[in-house]
Amino acid sequence: MTQPPPPPPQQPPQGGGFGPPQDQPPQDQPPQTPPPAAGPDLGKAPEPGYGYPQAPQAPQTPPQAPPTPPQGYGYPQGTPAPQPPQAPQGAPGYGYPGQQPGPYGQPGFGQPGYGQQPGYGYPQQPTMPYQPQAGQPGGGKKLNAQMLIIVAAVVAIALIIGGGVWYASSGKDEGKQNDTAGQSGGTGGTDDDNGGTTSGKEKAPSDPSAKVLFQVPAPEVKNDSTVVVSGSWLTDKAYVKSGIARIVGYDRDKGSELWKLPLSGPVCQASRHVTDDNLTAVLYQPAMPTKADPSHGCSQIALIDLDAGKRLWTKTVKTGDQLINFDNITLSGKTVAVGSTSGGAAFDVSGKLLWSPKPADSCYDAGYGGGDKLVAVRKCGSYDQRQLHIQTIDPKSGKVISEYKMTEGIEYASIVSTNPLVVAADVGDSAGDGSGISDFFSIDGKTGKLRTRISAPGEQFAARCEGITRVEACNLLAVGNDRLYLPTEEHDGTGKYSQTNEIVAFDLATGKQTGQRADAGDGYTISPLRMDGGNLIAYKRPPYDKGGQVVSISGTGFKETTLLQNPATDAVRDVETSMSPEYSEFLYAEGHLFMSKVYASKRSTVREKEYLAVGFGTS
């Protein structure tokens, strides 16, 4: 789908970790991506899909190129334009952290970079046959799908990161769910089985012009290493962001520290969901990595009070005498659930263990999707004969309510939304771009029956799911109004050399496009962030001479309303464009937009100042 941007200066580690059988070598270098085609004809009658008519354009004399803004974190300094990531020789290393903005705007599920040698802060684990998911604008070539899967498998376990980026509110209060159904995704603020059609809470200000509220400097990283700093949340009072082995609450308007919570080791993953009383959960390492011992595994499960800035409890789970290192974490109602190749476990917010892996099980819960409902991706069968069971379960008892069995041979699946239940998968590795998505499956959560299957060709749509180990790590999409909202790939606009894209909607009952379309506008790229009741919240990444925007798109008429307009000055735009909704965490609520990194690394240059997070706000 969307072409992956280049890796951050310090990339995630390679090497050990669960992954496809060792006899599967990484693929050759990614194929050359052809020039973007003209945009799809989205104005025609709704159909299951649409083509991209080629719009020939006469060669033009290139206009005077605007000054190239300094690349921000995640882009090698001095690189004039994003280039396709190159997998290191000898070991694939596709990294994937972040999450999408959740509650208050789901984390723009950040998908981190591409791996190198094991870095400081990345858990190292023994190599075992397993299957790991994947991540989104940024120009460049697309990696071979099989290569990305292999690479993601290695780094997925090596990092076991939590994001969210990436990426929708699902459940109770729209403003509090840090979901992704996408760094975007999830349902929209109601409890019905169709995602709800209630009106949104976000109101357009009299003046949408925004200013920079504050910037959080990037933390200092020792040695040539990379540390996971995934996880961000937004409450009524605070913007909360993970740092290096700590979580900090900042005043939403001033940026002053409200509280600081130290941890024994780096955060590996963070739930994008939040309870009604602002509790969330994270996975972290029991100690700080060192050169001699670069990882201690992601075994610590903690419940965090985002209002008080306190860790309410920390739990671990064992299999025999060994601690289980978990790959993902989520929250549904009052249940914290974690998954891994060793199986899944869950705790009540009181700290009571609800269930844990059973040694005799021939299947295992690889991970869970949270929010309104709790859905497990259960893996059964041998590696070469895998079958995935998508189970809606009772979050208190773990009892299976309904089950949908996917076709054998589908190795990985991602939970895009739990209510309505939407699952994404790359069937037969046919996506061809490492997006992790070739098809979406709309499933009846009550009966487990397939409602419809939606084809989403990678060359047409830009959403992504990591799905290999982090089953909830999807971004650049949203679910609400019993519809799936997807951005198209970038294509030629109407202006000279301009690129643009659109958001289109699919009916989750029929699988067909509804005919609705939201245009980004020439030079802009639009990405869903989350649902706001029946409305869609989206971010517009700006062209070289303008500032970004946050817009609300009505669920019925697709009318677009500007909620926030960032400054167009070079300095502000440089900071803004150093982060993107596909590889960083984006949160929006009540006139506040926060962007943050999911990796911290030793600075590759002293010329540019780097930031962990930046906040924008309207007056």
Tab-separated table of N, CA, C and O in Angstrom, residues 219-308:
chain	number	residue	atom	x	y	z
A	219	PRO	N	15.242	12.658	24.046
A	219	PRO	CA	16.091	12.249	25.167
A	219	PRO	C	17.477	11.839	24.688
A	219	PRO	O	17.656	11.408	23.547
A	220	GLU	N	18.453	11.998	25.551
A	220	GLU	CA	19.815	11.627	25.196
A	220	GLU	C	19.966	10.116	25.231
A	220	GLU	O	19.554	9.456	26.185
A	221	VAL	N	20.528	9.570	24.193
A	221	VAL	CA	20.754	8.131	24.102
A	221	VAL	C	22.252	7.888	24.061
A	221	VAL	O	22.968	8.499	23.268
A	222	LYS	N	22.710	7.009	24.906
A	222	LYS	CA	24.139	6.715	24.963
A	222	LYS	C	24.508	5.702	23.892
A	222	LYS	O	23.696	4.872	23.495
A	223	ASN	N	25.734	5.782	23.473
A	223	ASN	CA	26.263	4.836	22.493
A	223	ASN	C	25.508	4.944	21.170
A	223	ASN	O	24.594	5.738	21.005
A	224	ASP	N	25.863	4.110	20.237
A	224	ASP	CA	25.173	4.084	18.944
A	224	ASP	C	24.006	3.123	19.064
A	224	ASP	O	24.049	1.994	18.584
A	225	SER	N	22.972	3.548	19.705
A	225	SER	CA	21.874	2.654	20.001
A	225	SER	C	20.534	3.319	19.730
A	225	SER	O	20.439	4.518	19.530
A	226	THR	N	19.500	2.497	19.744
A	226	THR	CA	18.141	2.967	19.523
A	226	THR	C	17.258	2.419	20.633
A	226	THR	O	17.342	1.244	20.961
A	227	VAL	N	16.433	3.265	21.199
A	227	VAL	CA	15.581	2.867	22.314
A	227	VAL	C	14.120	3.126	21.960
A	227	VAL	O	13.789	4.156	21.361
A	228	VAL	N	13.264	2.212	22.330
A	228	VAL	CA	11.842	2.364	22.079
A	228	VAL	C	11.246	3.373	23.057
A	228	VAL	O	11.478	3.302	24.259
A	229	VAL	N	10.482	4.322	22.540
A	229	VAL	CA	9.778	5.304	23.368
A	229	VAL	C	8.317	5.346	22.921
A	229	VAL	O	7.699	6.402	22.824
A	230	SER	N	7.782	4.186	22.628
A	230	SER	CA	6.437	4.066	22.097
A	230	SER	C	5.399	4.249	23.201
A	230	SER	O	5.587	3.804	24.317
A	231	GLY	N	4.314	4.893	22.858
A	231	GLY	CA	3.221	5.082	23.797
A	231	GLY	C	2.945	6.544	24.066
A	231	GLY	O	3.824	7.290	24.493
A	232	SER	N	1.712	6.987	23.794
A	232	SER	CA	1.285	8.348	24.125
A	232	SER	C	-0.218	8.344	24.345
A	232	SER	O	-0.942	7.565	23.725
A	233	TRP	N	-0.658	9.185	25.243
A	233	TRP	CA	-2.073	9.251	25.610
A	233	TRP	C	-2.474	10.693	25.871
A	233	TRP	O	-1.641	11.536	26.189
A	234	LEU	N	-3.763	10.951	25.781
A	234	LEU	CA	-4.276	12.294	26.001
A	234	LEU	C	-5.489	12.210	26.920
A	234	LEU	O	-6.460	11.520	26.618
A	235	THR	N	-5.414	12.867	28.062
A	235	THR	CA	-6.539	12.910	28.992
A	235	THR	C	-7.117	14.324	28.986
A	235	THR	O	-6.685	15.182	28.207
A	236	ASP	N	-8.068	14.570	29.870
A	236	ASP	CA	-8.673	15.893	29.940
A	236	ASP	C	-7.665	16.959	30.355
A	236	ASP	O	-7.824	18.138	30.043
A	237	LYS	N	-6.619	16.540	31.087
A	237	LYS	CA	-5.668	17.508	31.618
A	237	LYS	C	-4.253	17.352	31.096
A	237	LYS	O	-3.494	18.317	31.053
A	238	ALA	N	-3.886	16.141	30.732
A	238	ALA	CA	-2.476	15.899	30.429
A	238	ALA	C	-2.247	15.229	29.086
A	238	ALA	O	-3.087	14.476	28.591
A	239	TYR	N	-1.082	15.539	28.527
A	239	TYR	CA	-0.553	14.782	27.402
A	239	TYR	C	0.536	13.902	28.012
A	239	TYR	O	1.453	14.399	28.674
A	240	VAL	N	0.427	12.611	27.818
A	240	VAL	CA	1.335	11.662	28.466
A	240	VAL	C	2.151	10.944	27.407
A	240	VAL	O	1.605	10.446	26.418
A	241	LYS	N	3.466	10.882	27.619
A	241	LYS	CA	4.357	10.312	26.617
A	241	LYS	C	5.443	9.464	27.276
A	241	LYS	O	6.021	9.843	28.289
A	242	SER	N	5.723	8.321	26.665
A	242	SER	CA	6.823	7.476	27.131
A	242	SER	C	8.151	8.095	26.741
A	242	SER	O	8.304	8.619	25.633
A	243	GLY	N	9.104	8.023	27.661
A	243	GLY	CA	10.465	8.427	27.373
A	243	GLY	C	11.350	7.203	27.499
A	243	GLY	O	10.887	6.074	27.323
A	244	ILE	N	12.609	7.388	27.827
A	244	ILE	CA	13.500	6.248	28.020
A	244	ILE	C	13.352	5.761	29.455
A	244	ILE	O	13.760	6.441	30.409
A	245	ALA	N	12.730	4.615	29.633
A	245	ALA	CA	12.502	4.009	30.948
A	245	ALA	C	11.734	4.946	31.873
A	245	ALA	O	11.993	5.013	33.075
A	246	ARG	N	10.793	5.660	31.300
A	246	ARG	CA	9.942	6.519	32.121
A	246	ARG	C	8.728	6.937	31.306
A	246	ARG	O	8.720	6.866	30.069
A	247	ILE	N	7.704	7.383	32.029
A	247	ILE	CA	6.502	7.920	31.413
A	247	ILE	C	6.257	9.273	32.070
A	247	ILE	O	6.327	9.403	33.295
A	248	VAL	N	5.998	10.293	31.254
A	248	VAL	CA	5.875	11.661	31.772
A	248	VAL	C	4.533	12.265	31.368
A	248	VAL	O	4.092	12.130	30.220
A	249	GLY	N	3.905	12.942	32.326
A	249	GLY	CA	2.678	13.672	32.051
A	249	GLY	C	2.977	15.153	31.899
A	249	GLY	O	3.649	15.746	32.750
A	250	TYR	N	2.514	15.766	30.800
A	250	TYR	CA	2.759	17.181	30.527
A	250	TYR	C	1.436	17.949	30.519
A	250	TYR	O	0.399	17.425	30.080
A	251	ASP	N	1.483	19.191	30.952
A	251	ASP	CA	0.321	20.062	30.836
A	251	ASP	C	0.001	20.203	29.354
A	251	ASP	O	0.894	20.469	28.538
A	252	ARG	N	-1.252	20.047	28.991
A	252	ARG	CA	-1.632	20.025	27.574
A	252	ARG	C	-1.347	21.343	26.855
A	252	ARG	O	-1.125	21.355	25.648
A	253	ASP	N	-1.362	22.454	27.590
A	253	ASP	CA	-1.176	23.746	26.948
A	253	ASP	C	0.214	24.327	27.140
A	253	ASP	O	0.757	24.970	26.243
A	254	LYS	N	0.814	24.085	28.295
A	254	LYS	CA	2.103	24.693	28.597
A	254	LYS	C	3.285	23.767	28.364
A	254	LYS	O	4.411	24.224	28.162
A	255	GLY	N	3.050	22.471	28.460
A	255	GLY	CA	4.144	21.537	28.291
A	255	GLY	C	4.951	21.316	29.559
A	255	GLY	O	5.911	20.543	29.554
A	256	SER	N	4.570	21.960	30.645
A	256	SER	CA	5.289	21.762	31.910
A	256	SER	C	5.001	20.357	32.441
A	256	SER	O	3.911	19.813	32.253
A	257	GLU	N	5.991	19.758	33.104
A	257	GLU	CA	5.819	18.407	33.632
A	257	GLU	C	4.850	18.414	34.812
A	257	GLU	O	5.019	19.162	35.767
A	258	LEU	N	3.844	17.555	34.716
A	258	LEU	CA	2.892	17.396	35.812
A	258	LEU	C	3.325	16.275	36.736
A	258	LEU	O	3.122	16.321	37.944
A	259	TRP	N	3.916	15.236	36.136
A	259	TRP	CA	4.427	14.112	36.912
A	259	TRP	C	5.392	13.297	36.067
A	259	TRP	O	5.399	13.413	34.843
A	260	LYS	N	6.203	12.502	36.746
A	260	LYS	CA	7.176	11.659	36.057
A	260	LYS	C	7.189	10.294	36.738
A	260	LYS	O	7.337	10.205	37.956
A	261	LEU	N	7.019	9.252	35.949
A	261	LEU	CA	6.979	7.892	36.485
A	261	LEU	C	8.169	7.094	35.964
A	261	LEU	O	8.210	6.718	34.787
A	262	PRO	N	9.175	6.838	36.795
A	262	PRO	CA	10.331	6.055	36.348
A	262	PRO	C	9.998	4.566	36.255
A	262	PRO	O	9.182	4.052	37.016
A	263	LEU	N	10.629	3.884	35.320
A	263	LEU	CA	10.476	2.442	35.152
A	263	LEU	C	11.856	1.800	35.231
A	263	LEU	O	12.873	2.456	34.998
A	264	SER	N	11.892	0.516	35.502
A	264	SER	CA	13.179	-0.171	35.627
A	264	SER	C	13.863	-0.376	34.284
A	264	SER	O	15.073	-0.563	34.209
A	265	GLY	N	13.094	-0.340	33.201
A	265	GLY	CA	13.645	-0.533	31.869
A	265	GLY	C	12.771	0.133	30.823
A	265	GLY	O	11.703	0.674	31.131
A	266	PRO	N	13.196	0.115	29.563
A	266	PRO	CA	12.434	0.763	28.491
A	266	PRO	C	11.054	0.136	28.273
A	266	PRO	O	10.857	-1.054	28.486
A	267	VAL	N	10.118	0.974	27.841
A	267	VAL	CA	8.792	0.496	27.460
A	267	VAL	C	8.928	-0.298	26.167
A	267	VAL	O	9.635	0.122	25.242
A	268	CYS	N	8.269	-1.444	26.106
A	268	CYS	CA	8.293	-2.265	24.888
A	268	CYS	C	7.049	-2.006	24.046
A	268	CYS	O	7.125	-1.876	22.835
A	269	GLN	N	5.910	-1.980	24.712
A	269	GLN	CA	4.645	-1.712	24.038
A	269	GLN	C	3.711	-1.030	24.997
A	269	GLN	O	3.838	-1.171	26.216
A	270	ALA	N	2.749	-0.292	24.452
A	270	ALA	CA	1.774	0.414	25.276
A	270	ALA	C	0.391	0.243	24.675
A	270	ALA	O	0.224	0.312	23.460
A	271	SER	N	-0.576	0.016	25.522
A	271	SER	CA	-1.955	-0.069	25.036
A	271	SER	C	-2.392	1.297	24.554
A	271	SER	O	-2.061	2.325	25.140
A	272	ARG	N	-3.167	1.321	23.504
A	272	ARG	CA	-3.686	2.583	23.018
A	272	ARG	C	-5.060	2.880	23.601
A	272	ARG	O	-5.637	3.911	23.352
A	273	HIS	N	-5.555	1.931	24.374
A	273	HIS	CA	-6.870	2.106	24.994
A	273	HIS	C	-6.716	2.622	26.418
A	273	HIS	O	-5.722	2.361	27.090
A	274	VAL	N	-7.755	3.334	26.883
A	274	VAL	CA	-7.762	3.920	28.212
A	274	VAL	C	-9.133	3.677	28.834
A	274	VAL	O	-10.149	3.752	28.142
A	275	THR	N	-9.171	3.380	30.132
A	275	THR	CA	-10.450	3.165	30.805
A	275	THR	C	-11.146	4.497	31.068
A	275	THR	O	-10.568	5.568	30.876
A	276	ASP	N	-12.381	4.424	31.556
A	276	ASP	CA	-13.136	5.637	31.864
A	276	ASP	C	-12.423	6.502	32.899
A	276	ASP	O	-12.560	7.724	32.898
A	277	ASP	N	-11.689	5.856	33.791
A	277	ASP	CA	-10.988	6.622	34.826
A	277	ASP	C	-9.508	6.791	34.504
A	277	ASP	O	-8.666	6.930	35.388
A	278	ASN	N	-9.189	6.778	33.212
A	278	ASN	CA	-7.838	7.090	32.709
A	278	ASN	C	-6.757	6.138	33.209
A	278	ASN	O	-5.664	6.561	33.614
A	279	LEU	N	-7.035	4.859	33.128
A	279	LEU	CA	-6.031	3.843	33.397
A	279	LEU	C	-5.624	3.223	32.066
A	279	LEU	O	-6.452	3.064	31.163
A	280	THR	N	-4.365	2.885	31.927
A	280	THR	CA	-3.901	2.196	30.732
A	280	THR	C	-2.831	1.195	31.136
A	280	THR	O	-2.483	1.078	32.310
A	281	ALA	N	-2.296	0.458	30.172
A	281	ALA	CA	-1.343	-0.599	30.493
A	281	ALA	C	-0.153	-0.564	29.549
A	281	ALA	O	-0.284	-0.175	28.378
A	282	VAL	N	1.016	-0.975	30.057
A	282	VAL	CA	2.234	-1.014	29.246
A	282	VAL	C	3.013	-2.291	29.540
A	282	VAL	O	2.862	-2.912	30.590
A	283	LEU	N	3.858	-2.670	28.582
A	283	LEU	CA	4.843	-3.729	28.756
A	283	LEU	C	6.213	-3.060	28.812
A	283	LEU	O	6.487	-2.150	28.024
A	284	TYR	N	7.068	-3.511	29.720
A	284	TYR	CA	8.402	-2.921	29.761
A	284	TYR	C	9.429	-3.941	30.238
A	284	TYR	O	9.085	-5.004	30.759
A	285	GLN	N	10.681	-3.609	30.066
A	285	GLN	CA	11.769	-4.489	30.466
A	285	GLN	C	12.066	-4.341	31.958
A	285	GLN	O	11.917	-3.251	32.516
A	286	PRO	N	12.522	-5.407	32.600
A	286	PRO	CA	12.789	-5.350	34.043
A	286	PRO	C	14.063	-4.608	34.410
A	286	PRO	O	14.299	-4.324	35.584
A	287	ALA	N	14.911	-4.294	33.440
A	287	ALA	CA	16.160	-3.591	33.719
A	287	ALA	C	16.618	-2.864	32.474
A	287	ALA	O	16.175	-3.156	31.360
A	288	MET	N	17.531	-1.909	32.653
A	288	MET	CA	18.069	-1.176	31.516
A	288	MET	C	19.047	-2.059	30.743
A	288	MET	O	19.873	-2.759	31.348
A	289	PRO	N	18.950	-2.038	29.436
A	289	PRO	CA	19.881	-2.817	28.625
A	289	PRO	C	21.305	-2.270	28.758
A	289	PRO	O	21.507	-1.098	29.060
A	290	THR	N	22.265	-3.130	28.547
A	290	THR	CA	23.670	-2.732	28.534
A	290	THR	C	24.309	-3.351	27.312
A	290	THR	O	23.716	-4.190	26.634
A	291	LYS	N	25.557	-2.970	27.028
A	291	LYS	CA	26.245	-3.581	25.897
A	291	LYS	C	26.414	-5.077	26.122
A	291	LYS	O	26.295	-5.880	25.201
A	292	ALA	N	26.681	-5.444	27.357
A	292	ALA	CA	26.882	-6.856	27.670
A	292	ALA	C	25.565	-7.623	27.637
A	292	ALA	O	25.521	-8.791	27.254
A	293	ASP	N	24.477	-6.958	28.021
A	293	ASP	CA	23.174	-7.608	28.064
A	293	ASP	C	22.165	-6.648	27.445
A	293	ASP	O	21.494	-5.885	28.142
A	294	PRO	N	22.068	-6.636	26.105
A	294	PRO	CA	21.263	-5.641	25.404
A	294	PRO	C	19.754	-5.751	25.587
A	294	PRO	O	19.013	-4.891	25.160
A	295	SER	N	19.299	-6.836	26.230
A	295	SER	CA	17.867	-6.950	26.452
A	295	SER	C	17.575	-7.869	27.617
A	295	SER	O	18.279	-8.847	27.846
A	296	HIS	N	16.517	-7.518	28.318
A	296	HIS	CA	16.079	-8.352	29.439
A	296	HIS	C	14.693	-8.932	29.183
A	296	HIS	O	14.080	-9.494	30.087
A	297	GLY	N	14.186	-8.772	27.968
A	297	GLY	CA	12.873	-9.302	27.638
A	297	GLY	C	11.756	-8.398	28.127
A	297	GLY	O	11.914	-7.611	29.060
A	298	CYS	N	10.603	-8.499	27.474
A	298	CYS	CA	9.454	-7.653	27.815
A	298	CYS	C	8.480	-8.454	28.671
A	298	CYS	O	7.426	-8.890	28.197
A	299	SER	N	8.830	-8.629	29.911
A	299	SER	CA	8.066	-9.499	30.814
A	299	SER	C	7.205	-8.748	31.811
A	299	SER	O	6.340	-9.343	32.456
A	300	GLN	N	7.425	-7.430	31.962
A	300	GLN	CA	6.735	-6.669	33.001
A	300	GLN	C	5.442	-6.044	32.462
A	300	GLN	O	5.467	-5.259	31.520
A	301	ILE	N	4.326	-6.380	33.095
A	301	ILE	CA	3.009	-5.861	32.714
A	301	ILE	C	2.573	-4.890	33.796
A	301	ILE	O	2.490	-5.267	34.972
A	302	ALA	N	2.313	-3.642	33.433
A	302	ALA	CA	1.978	-2.644	34.449
A	302	ALA	C	0.697	-1.904	34.105
A	302	ALA	O	0.404	-1.639	32.934
A	303	LEU	N	-0.048	-1.554	35.149
A	303	LEU	CA	-1.236	-0.717	35.002
A	303	LEU	C	-0.869	0.677	35.481
A	303	LEU	O	-0.357	0.855	36.586
A	304	ILE	N	-1.133	1.680	34.634
A	304	ILE	CA	-0.721	3.057	34.910
A	304	ILE	C	-1.941	3.956	35.090
A	304	ILE	O	-2.885	3.914	34.294
A	305	ASP	N	-1.908	4.779	36.127
A	305	ASP	CA	-2.932	5.794	36.347
A	305	ASP	C	-2.435	7.079	35.680
A	305	ASP	O	-1.485	7.712	36.153
A	306	LEU	N	-3.053	7.467	34.577
A	306	LEU	CA	-2.595	8.623	33.808
A	306	LEU	C	-2.928	9.955	34.474
A	306	LEU	O	-2.355	10.987	34.122
A	307	ASP	N	-3.858	9.953	35.426
A	307	ASP	CA	-4.174	11.182	36.149
A	307	ASP	C	-3.181	11.419	37.280
A	307	ASP	O	-2.660	12.521	37.442
A	308	ALA	N	-2.917	10.375	38.049
A	308	ALA	CA	-2.034	10.509	39.206
A	308	ALA	C	-0.566	10.310	38.861
A	308	ALA	O	0.317	10.668	39.642
